[in-house]
mmCIF file of N, CA and C in Angstrom:
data_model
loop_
_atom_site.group_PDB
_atom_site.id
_atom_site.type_symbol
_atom_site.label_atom_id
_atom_site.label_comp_id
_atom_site.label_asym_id
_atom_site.label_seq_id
_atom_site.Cartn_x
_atom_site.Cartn_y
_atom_site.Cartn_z
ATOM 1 N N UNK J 533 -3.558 28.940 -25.257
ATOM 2 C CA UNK J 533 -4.083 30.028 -24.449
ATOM 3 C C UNK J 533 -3.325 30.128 -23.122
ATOM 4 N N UNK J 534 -2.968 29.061 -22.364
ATOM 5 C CA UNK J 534 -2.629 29.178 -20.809
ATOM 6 C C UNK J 534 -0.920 29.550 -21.076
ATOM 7 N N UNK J 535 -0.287 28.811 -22.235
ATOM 8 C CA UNK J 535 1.078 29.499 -22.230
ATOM 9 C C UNK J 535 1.499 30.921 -22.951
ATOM 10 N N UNK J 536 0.314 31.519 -23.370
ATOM 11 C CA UNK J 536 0.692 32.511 -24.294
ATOM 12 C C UNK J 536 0.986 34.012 -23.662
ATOM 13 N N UNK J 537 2.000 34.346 -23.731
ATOM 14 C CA UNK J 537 2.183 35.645 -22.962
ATOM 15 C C UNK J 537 1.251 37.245 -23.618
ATOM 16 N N UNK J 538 1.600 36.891 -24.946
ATOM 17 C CA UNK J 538 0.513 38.179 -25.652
ATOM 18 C C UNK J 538 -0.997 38.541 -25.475
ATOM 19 N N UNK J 539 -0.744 39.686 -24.545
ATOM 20 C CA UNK J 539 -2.182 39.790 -24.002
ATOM 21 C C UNK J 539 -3.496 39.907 -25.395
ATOM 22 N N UNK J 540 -2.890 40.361 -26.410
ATOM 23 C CA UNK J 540 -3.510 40.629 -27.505
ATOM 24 C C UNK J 540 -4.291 39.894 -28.050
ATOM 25 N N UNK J 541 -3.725 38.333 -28.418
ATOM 26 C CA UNK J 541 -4.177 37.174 -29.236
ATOM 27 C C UNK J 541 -4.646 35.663 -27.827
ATOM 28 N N UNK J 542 -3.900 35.771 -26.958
ATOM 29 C CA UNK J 542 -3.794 34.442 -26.557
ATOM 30 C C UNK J 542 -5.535 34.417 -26.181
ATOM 31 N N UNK J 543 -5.948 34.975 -26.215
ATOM 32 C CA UNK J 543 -7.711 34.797 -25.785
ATOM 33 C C UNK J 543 -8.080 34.008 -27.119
ATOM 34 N N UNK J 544 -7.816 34.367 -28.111
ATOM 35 C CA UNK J 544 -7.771 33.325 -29.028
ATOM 36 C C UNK J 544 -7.112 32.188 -29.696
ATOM 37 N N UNK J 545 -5.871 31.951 -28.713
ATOM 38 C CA UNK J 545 -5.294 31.090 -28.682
ATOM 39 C C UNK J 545 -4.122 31.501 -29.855
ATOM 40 N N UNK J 546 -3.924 32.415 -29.758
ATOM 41 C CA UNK J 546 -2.708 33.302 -30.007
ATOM 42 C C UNK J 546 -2.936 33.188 -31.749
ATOM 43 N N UNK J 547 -3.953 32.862 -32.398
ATOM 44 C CA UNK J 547 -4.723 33.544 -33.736
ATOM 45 C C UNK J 547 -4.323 34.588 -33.788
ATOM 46 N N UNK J 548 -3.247 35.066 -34.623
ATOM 47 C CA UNK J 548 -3.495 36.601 -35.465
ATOM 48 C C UNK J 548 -4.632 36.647 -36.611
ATOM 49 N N UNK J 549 -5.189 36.309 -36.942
ATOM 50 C CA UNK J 549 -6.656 36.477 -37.706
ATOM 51 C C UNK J 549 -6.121 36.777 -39.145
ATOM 52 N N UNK J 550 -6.323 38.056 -40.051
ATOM 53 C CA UNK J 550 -6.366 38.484 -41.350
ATOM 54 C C UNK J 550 -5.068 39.171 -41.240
ATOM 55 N N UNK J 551 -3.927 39.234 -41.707
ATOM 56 C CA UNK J 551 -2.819 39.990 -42.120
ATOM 57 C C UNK J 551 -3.511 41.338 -43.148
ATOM 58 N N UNK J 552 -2.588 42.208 -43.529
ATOM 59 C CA UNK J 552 -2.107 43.183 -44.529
ATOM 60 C C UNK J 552 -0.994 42.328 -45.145
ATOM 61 N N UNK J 553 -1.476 43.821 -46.341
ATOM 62 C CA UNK J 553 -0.151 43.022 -47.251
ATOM 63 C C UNK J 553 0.975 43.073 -46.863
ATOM 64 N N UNK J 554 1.949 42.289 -47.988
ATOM 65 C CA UNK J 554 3.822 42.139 -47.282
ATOM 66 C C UNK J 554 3.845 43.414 -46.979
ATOM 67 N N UNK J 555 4.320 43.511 -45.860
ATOM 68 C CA UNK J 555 4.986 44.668 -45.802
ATOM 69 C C UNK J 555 4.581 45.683 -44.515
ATOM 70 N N UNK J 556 3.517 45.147 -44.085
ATOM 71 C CA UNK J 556 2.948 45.859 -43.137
ATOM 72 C C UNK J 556 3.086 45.519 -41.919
ATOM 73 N N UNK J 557 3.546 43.843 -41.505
ATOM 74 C CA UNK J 557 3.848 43.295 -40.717
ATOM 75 C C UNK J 557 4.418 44.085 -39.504
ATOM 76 N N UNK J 558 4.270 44.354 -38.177
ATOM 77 C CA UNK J 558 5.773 44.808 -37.182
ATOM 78 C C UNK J 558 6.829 43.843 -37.402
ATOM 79 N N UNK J 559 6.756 42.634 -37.696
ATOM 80 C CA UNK J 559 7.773 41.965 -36.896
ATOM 81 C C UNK J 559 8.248 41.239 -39.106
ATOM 82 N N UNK J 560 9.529 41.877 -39.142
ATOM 83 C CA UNK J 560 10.093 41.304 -40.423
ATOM 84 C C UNK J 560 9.558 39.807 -40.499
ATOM 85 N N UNK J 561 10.095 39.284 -39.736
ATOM 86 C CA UNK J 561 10.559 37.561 -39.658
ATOM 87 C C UNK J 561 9.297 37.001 -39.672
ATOM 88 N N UNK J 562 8.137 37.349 -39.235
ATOM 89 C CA UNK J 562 6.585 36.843 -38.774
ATOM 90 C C UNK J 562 5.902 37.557 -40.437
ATOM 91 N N UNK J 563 6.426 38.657 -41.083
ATOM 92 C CA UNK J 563 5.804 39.019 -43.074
ATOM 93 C C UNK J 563 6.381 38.507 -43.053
ATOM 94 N N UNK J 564 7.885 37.653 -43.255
ATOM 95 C CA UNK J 564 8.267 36.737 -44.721
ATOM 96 C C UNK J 564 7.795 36.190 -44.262
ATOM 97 N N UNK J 565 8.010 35.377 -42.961
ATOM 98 C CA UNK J 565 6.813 33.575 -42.683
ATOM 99 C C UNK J 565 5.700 33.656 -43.210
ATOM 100 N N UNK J 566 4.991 34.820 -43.271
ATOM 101 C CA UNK J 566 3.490 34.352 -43.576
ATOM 102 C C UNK J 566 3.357 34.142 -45.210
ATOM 103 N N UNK J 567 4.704 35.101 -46.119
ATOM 104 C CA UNK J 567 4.465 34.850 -47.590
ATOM 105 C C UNK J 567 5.768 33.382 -47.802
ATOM 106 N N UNK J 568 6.165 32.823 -47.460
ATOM 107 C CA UNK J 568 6.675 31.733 -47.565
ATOM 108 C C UNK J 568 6.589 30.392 -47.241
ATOM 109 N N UNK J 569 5.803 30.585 -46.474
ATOM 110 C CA UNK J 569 5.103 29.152 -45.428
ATOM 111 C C UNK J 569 3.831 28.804 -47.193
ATOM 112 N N UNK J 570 3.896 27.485 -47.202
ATOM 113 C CA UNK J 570 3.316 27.186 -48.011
ATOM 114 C C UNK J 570 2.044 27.250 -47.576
ATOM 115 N N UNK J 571 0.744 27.024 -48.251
ATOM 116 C CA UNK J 571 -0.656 26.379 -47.641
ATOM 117 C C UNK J 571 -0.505 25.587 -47.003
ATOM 118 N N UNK J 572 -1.736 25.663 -45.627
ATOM 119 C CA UNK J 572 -1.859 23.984 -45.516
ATOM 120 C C UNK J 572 -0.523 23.653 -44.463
ATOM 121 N N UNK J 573 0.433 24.164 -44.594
ATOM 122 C CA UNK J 573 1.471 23.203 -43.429
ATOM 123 C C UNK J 573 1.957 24.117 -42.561
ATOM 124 N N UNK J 574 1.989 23.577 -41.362
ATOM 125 C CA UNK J 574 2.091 24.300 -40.028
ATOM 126 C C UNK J 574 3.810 24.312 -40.044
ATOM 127 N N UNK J 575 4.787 25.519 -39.953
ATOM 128 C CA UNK J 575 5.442 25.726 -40.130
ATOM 129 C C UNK J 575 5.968 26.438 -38.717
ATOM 130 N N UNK J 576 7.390 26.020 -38.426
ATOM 131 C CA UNK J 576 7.674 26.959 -37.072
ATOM 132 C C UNK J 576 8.758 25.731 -35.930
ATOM 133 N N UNK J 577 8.762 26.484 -35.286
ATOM 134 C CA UNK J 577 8.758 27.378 -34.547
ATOM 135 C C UNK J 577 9.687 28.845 -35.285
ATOM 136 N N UNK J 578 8.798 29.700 -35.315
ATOM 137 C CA UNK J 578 9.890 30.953 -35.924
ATOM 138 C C UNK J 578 10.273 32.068 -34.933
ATOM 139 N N UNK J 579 11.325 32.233 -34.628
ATOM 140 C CA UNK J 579 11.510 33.525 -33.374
ATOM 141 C C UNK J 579 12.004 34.663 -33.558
ATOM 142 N N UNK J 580 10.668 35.948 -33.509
ATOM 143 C CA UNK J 580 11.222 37.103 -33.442
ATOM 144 C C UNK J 580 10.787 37.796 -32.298
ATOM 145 N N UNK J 581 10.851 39.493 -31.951
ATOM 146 C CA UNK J 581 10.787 39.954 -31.386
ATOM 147 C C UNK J 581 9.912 40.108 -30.143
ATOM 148 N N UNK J 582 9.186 39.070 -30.246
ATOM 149 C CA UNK J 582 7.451 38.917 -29.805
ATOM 150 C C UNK J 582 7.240 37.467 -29.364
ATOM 151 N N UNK J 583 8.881 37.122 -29.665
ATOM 152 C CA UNK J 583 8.421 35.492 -28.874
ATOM 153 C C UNK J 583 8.424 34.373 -29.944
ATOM 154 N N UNK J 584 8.106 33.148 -29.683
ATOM 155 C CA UNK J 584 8.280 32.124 -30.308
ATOM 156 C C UNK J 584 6.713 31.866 -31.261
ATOM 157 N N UNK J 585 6.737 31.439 -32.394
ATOM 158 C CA UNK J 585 5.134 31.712 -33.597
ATOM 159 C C UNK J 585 5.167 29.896 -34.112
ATOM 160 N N UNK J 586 4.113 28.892 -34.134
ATOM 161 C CA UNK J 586 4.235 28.650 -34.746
ATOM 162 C C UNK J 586 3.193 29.139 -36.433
ATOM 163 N N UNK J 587 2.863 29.171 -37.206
ATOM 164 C CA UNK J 587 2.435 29.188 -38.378
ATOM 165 C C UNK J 587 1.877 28.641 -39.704
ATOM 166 N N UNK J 588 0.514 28.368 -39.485
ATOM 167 C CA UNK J 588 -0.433 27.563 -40.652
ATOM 168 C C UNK J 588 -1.313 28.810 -41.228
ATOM 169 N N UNK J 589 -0.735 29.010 -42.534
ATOM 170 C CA UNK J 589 -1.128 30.217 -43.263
ATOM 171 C C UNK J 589 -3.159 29.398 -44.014
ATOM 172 N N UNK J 590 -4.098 29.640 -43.902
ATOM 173 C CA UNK J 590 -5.191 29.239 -43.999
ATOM 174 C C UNK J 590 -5.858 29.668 -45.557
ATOM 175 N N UNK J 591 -5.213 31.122 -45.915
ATOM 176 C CA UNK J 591 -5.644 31.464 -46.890
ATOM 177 C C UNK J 591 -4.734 32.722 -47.888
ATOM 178 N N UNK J 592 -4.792 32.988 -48.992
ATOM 179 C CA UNK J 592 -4.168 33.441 -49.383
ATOM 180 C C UNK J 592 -4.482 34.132 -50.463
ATOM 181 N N UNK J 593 -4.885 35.894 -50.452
ATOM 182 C CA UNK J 593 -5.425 36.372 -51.876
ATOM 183 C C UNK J 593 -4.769 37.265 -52.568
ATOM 184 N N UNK J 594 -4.463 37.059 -54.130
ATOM 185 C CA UNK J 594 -4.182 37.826 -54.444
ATOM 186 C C UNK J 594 -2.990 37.825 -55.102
ATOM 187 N N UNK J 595 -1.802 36.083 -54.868
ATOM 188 C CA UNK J 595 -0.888 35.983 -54.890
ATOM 189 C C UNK J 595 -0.903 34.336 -55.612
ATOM 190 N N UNK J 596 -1.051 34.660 -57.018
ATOM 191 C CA UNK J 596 -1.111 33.456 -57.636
ATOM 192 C C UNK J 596 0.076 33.089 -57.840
ATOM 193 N N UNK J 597 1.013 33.865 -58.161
ATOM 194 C CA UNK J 597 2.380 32.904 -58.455
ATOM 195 C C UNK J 597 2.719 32.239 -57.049
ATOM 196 N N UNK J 598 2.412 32.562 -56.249
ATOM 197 C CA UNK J 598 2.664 31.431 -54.852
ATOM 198 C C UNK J 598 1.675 29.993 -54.584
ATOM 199 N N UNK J 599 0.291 30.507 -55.058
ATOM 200 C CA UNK J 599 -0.220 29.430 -54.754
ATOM 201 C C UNK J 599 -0.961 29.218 -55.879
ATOM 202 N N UNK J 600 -1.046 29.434 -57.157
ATOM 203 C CA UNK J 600 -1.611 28.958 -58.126
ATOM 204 C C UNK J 600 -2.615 29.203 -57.908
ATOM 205 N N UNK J 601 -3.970 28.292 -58.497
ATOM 206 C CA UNK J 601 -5.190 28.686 -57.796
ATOM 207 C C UNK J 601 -6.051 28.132 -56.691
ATOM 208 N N UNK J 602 -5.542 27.037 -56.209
ATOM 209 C CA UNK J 602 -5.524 26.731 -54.740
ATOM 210 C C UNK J 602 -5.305 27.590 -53.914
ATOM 211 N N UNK J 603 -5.990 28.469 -53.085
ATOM 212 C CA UNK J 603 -5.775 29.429 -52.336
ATOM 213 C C UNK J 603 -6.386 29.484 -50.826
ATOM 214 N N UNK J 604 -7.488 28.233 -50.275
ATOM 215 C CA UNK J 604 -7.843 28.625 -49.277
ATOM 216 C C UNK J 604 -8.163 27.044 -48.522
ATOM 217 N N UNK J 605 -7.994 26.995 -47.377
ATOM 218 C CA UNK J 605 -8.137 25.935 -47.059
ATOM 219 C C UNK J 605 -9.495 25.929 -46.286
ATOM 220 N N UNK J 606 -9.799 24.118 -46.156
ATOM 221 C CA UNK J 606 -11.410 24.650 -46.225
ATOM 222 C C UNK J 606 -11.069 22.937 -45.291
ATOM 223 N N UNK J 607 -12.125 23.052 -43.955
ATOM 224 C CA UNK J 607 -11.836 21.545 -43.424
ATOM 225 C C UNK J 607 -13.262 20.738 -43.987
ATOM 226 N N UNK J 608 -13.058 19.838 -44.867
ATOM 227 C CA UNK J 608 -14.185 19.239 -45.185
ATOM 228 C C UNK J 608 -14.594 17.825 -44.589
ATOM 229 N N UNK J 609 -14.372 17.220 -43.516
ATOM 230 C CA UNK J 609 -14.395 16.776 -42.752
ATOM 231 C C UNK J 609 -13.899 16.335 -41.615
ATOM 232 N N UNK J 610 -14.585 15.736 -40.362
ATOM 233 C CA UNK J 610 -13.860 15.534 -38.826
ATOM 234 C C UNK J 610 -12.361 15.198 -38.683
ATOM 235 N N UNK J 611 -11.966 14.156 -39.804
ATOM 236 C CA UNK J 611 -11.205 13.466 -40.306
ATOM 237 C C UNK J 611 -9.944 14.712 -40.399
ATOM 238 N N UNK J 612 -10.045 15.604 -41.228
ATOM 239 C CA UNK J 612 -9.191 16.138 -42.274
ATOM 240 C C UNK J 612 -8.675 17.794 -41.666
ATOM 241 N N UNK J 613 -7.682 16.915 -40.470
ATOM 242 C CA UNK J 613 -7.145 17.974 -39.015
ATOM 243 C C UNK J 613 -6.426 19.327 -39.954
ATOM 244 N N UNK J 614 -6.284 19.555 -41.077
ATOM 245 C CA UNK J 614 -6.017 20.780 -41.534
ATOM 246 C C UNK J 614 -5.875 21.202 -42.469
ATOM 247 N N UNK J 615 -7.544 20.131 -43.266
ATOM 248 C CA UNK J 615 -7.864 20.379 -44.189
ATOM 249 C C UNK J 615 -7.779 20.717 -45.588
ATOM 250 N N UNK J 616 -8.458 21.049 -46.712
ATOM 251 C CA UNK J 616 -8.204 20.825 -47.938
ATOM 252 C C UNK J 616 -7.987 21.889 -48.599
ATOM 253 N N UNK J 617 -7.044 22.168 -49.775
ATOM 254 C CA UNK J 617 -6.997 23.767 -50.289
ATOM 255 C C UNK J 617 -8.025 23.475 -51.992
ATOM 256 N N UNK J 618 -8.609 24.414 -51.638
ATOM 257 C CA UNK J 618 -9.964 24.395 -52.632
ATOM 258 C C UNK J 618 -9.460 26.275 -53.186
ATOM 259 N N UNK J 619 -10.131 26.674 -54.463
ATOM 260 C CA UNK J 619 -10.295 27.923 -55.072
ATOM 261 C C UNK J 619 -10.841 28.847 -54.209
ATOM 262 N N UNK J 620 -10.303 30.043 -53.979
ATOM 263 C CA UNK J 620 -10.963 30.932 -53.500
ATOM 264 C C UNK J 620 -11.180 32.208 -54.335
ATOM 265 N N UNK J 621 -12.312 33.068 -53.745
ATOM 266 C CA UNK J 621 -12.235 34.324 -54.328
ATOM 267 C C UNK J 621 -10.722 35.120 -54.754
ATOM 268 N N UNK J 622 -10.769 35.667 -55.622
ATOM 269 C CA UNK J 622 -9.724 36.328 -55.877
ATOM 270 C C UNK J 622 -10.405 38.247 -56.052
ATOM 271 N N UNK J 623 -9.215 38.808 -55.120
ATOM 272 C CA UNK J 623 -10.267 40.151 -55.528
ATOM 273 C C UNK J 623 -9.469 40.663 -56.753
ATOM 274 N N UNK J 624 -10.294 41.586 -57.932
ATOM 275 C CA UNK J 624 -9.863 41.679 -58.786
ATOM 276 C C UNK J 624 -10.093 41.068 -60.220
ATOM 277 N N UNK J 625 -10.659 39.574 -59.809
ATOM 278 C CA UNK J 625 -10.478 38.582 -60.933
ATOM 279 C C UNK J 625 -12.291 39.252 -61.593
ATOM 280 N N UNK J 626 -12.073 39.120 -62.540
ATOM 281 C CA UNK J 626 -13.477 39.598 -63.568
ATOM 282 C C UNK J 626 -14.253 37.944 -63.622
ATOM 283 N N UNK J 627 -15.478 37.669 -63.654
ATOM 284 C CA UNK J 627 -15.928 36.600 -63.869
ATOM 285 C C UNK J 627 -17.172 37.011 -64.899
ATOM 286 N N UNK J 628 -17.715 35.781 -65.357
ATOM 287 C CA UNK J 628 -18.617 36.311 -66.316
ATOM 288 C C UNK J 628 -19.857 36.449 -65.873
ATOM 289 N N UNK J 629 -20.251 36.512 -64.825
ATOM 290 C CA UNK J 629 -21.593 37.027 -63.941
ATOM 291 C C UNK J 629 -21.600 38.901 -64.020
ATOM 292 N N UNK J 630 -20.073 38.935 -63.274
ATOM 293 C CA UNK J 630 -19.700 40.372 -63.560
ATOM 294 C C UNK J 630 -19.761 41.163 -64.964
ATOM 295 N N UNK J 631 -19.467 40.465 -66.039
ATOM 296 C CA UNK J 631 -19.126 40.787 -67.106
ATOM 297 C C UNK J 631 -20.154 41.474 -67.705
ATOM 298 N N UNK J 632 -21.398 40.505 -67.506
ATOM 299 C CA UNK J 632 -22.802 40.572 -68.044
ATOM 300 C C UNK J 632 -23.468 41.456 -67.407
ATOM 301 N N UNK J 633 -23.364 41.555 -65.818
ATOM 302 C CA UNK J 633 -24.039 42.517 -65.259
ATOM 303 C C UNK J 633 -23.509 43.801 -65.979
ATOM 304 N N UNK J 634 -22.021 44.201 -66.156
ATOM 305 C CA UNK J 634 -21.584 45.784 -66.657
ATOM 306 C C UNK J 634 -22.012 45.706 -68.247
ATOM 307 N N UNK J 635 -22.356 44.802 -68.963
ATOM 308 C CA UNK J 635 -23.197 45.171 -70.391
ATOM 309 C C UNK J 635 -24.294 45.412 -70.086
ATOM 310 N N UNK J 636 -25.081 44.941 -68.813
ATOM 311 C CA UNK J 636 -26.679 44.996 -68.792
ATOM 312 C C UNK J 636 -26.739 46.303 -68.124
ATOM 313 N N UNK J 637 -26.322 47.033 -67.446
ATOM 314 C CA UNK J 637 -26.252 48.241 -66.768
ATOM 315 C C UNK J 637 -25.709 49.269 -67.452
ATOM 316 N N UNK J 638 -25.256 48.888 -68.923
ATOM 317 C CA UNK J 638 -24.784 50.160 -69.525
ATOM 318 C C UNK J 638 -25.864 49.945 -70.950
ATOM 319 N N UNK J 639 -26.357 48.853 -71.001
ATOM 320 C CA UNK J 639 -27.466 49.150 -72.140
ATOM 321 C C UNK J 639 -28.543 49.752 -71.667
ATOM 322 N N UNK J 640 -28.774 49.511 -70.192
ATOM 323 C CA UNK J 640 -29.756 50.404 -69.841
ATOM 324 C C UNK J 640 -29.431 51.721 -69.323
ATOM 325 N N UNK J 641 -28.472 52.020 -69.296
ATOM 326 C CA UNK J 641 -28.081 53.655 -69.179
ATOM 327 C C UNK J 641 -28.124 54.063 -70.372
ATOM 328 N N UNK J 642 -27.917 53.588 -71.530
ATOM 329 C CA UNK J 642 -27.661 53.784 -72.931
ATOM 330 C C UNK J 642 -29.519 54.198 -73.248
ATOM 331 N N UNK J 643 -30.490 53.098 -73.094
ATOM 332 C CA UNK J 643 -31.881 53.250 -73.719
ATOM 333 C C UNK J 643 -32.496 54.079 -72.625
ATOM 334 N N UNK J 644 -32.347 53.892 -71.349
ATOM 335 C CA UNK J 644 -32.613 55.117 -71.175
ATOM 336 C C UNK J 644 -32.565 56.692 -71.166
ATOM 337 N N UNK J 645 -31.162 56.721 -70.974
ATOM 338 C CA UNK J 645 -31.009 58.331 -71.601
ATOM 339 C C UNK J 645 -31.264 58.588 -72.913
ATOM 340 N N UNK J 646 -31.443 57.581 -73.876
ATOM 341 C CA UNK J 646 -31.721 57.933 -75.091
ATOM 342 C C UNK J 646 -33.650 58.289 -75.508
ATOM 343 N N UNK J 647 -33.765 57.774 -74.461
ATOM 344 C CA UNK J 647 -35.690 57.621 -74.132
ATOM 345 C C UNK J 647 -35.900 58.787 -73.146
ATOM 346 N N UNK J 648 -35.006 59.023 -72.466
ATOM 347 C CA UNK J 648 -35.330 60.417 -71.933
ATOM 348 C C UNK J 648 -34.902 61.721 -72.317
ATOM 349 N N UNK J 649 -33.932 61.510 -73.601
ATOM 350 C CA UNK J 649 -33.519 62.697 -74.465
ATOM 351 C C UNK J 649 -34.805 63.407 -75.301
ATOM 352 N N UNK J 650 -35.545 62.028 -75.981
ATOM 353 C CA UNK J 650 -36.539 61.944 -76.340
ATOM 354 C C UNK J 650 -37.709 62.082 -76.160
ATOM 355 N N UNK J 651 -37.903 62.268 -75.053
ATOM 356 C CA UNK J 651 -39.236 62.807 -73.854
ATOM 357 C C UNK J 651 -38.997 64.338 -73.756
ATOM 358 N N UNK J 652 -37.799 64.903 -73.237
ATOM 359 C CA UNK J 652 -37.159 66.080 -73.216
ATOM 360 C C UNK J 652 -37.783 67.226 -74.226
ATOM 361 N N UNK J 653 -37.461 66.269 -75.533
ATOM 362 C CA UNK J 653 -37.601 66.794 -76.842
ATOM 363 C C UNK J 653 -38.893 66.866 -77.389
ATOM 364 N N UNK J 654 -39.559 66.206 -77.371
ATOM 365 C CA UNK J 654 -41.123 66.509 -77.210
ATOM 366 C C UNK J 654 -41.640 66.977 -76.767
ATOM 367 N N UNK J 655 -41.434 68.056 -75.602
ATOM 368 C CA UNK J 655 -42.104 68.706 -74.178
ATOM 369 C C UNK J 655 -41.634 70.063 -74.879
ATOM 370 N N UNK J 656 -40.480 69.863 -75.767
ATOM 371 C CA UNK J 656 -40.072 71.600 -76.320
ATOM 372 C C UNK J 656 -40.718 72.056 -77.830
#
């Protein structure tokens, strides 16, 4: 915080928080660091336009051929200064909670419109 010149971040101790995808980055050199820096390891000093970065990427969605399915790091104890990479959500991924809910919501769109075709039809 006390050396950081970017009025933007250094209140948080110069945290850029959640990225966009590749590509959206301002600064080239600061998108590839963030898709090349492995999990988990603090990587840097990297220098572009904006000054000197270092870089510990925390989480990662969406991009399994980089990180398999280890995707998010998680500190699971006092001990464990930058913590463990555990499964994370993936957006996109179908699970079978999901699966079941879209059969159970279309059998009941199914018996009901078929029970209210049938109500319809009796009233005529």
């Amino acid at each position: 915080k006390r050396y950081s010149k970017d009025d933007t971040t250094n209140f948080r101790g110069g945290l850029l928080g959640e990225l966009v995808p590749q590509g959206y980055c301002r600064s080239q050199v600061l998108d590839r660091a963030c898709f090349e820096v492995p999990l988990g390891q603090m990587e840097g000093p990297f220098e572009s336009e904006y000054g000197c970065h270092l870089i510990l990427v925390s989480e990662r969605m969406n991009c399994p051929k980089l990180d398999g399915g280890e995707t998010k790091l998680v500190q699971t104890s006092d001990g464990d200064v930058f913590g463990t990479l555990v499964p994370s959500q993936q957006v996109g991924q179908v699970g079978a909670g999901f699966f079941i809910g879209q059969v159970g919501y279309w059998l009941f769109v199914f018996l009901a419109g078929g029970i209210l075709a049938e109500l319809i039809t009796n009233l005529m």
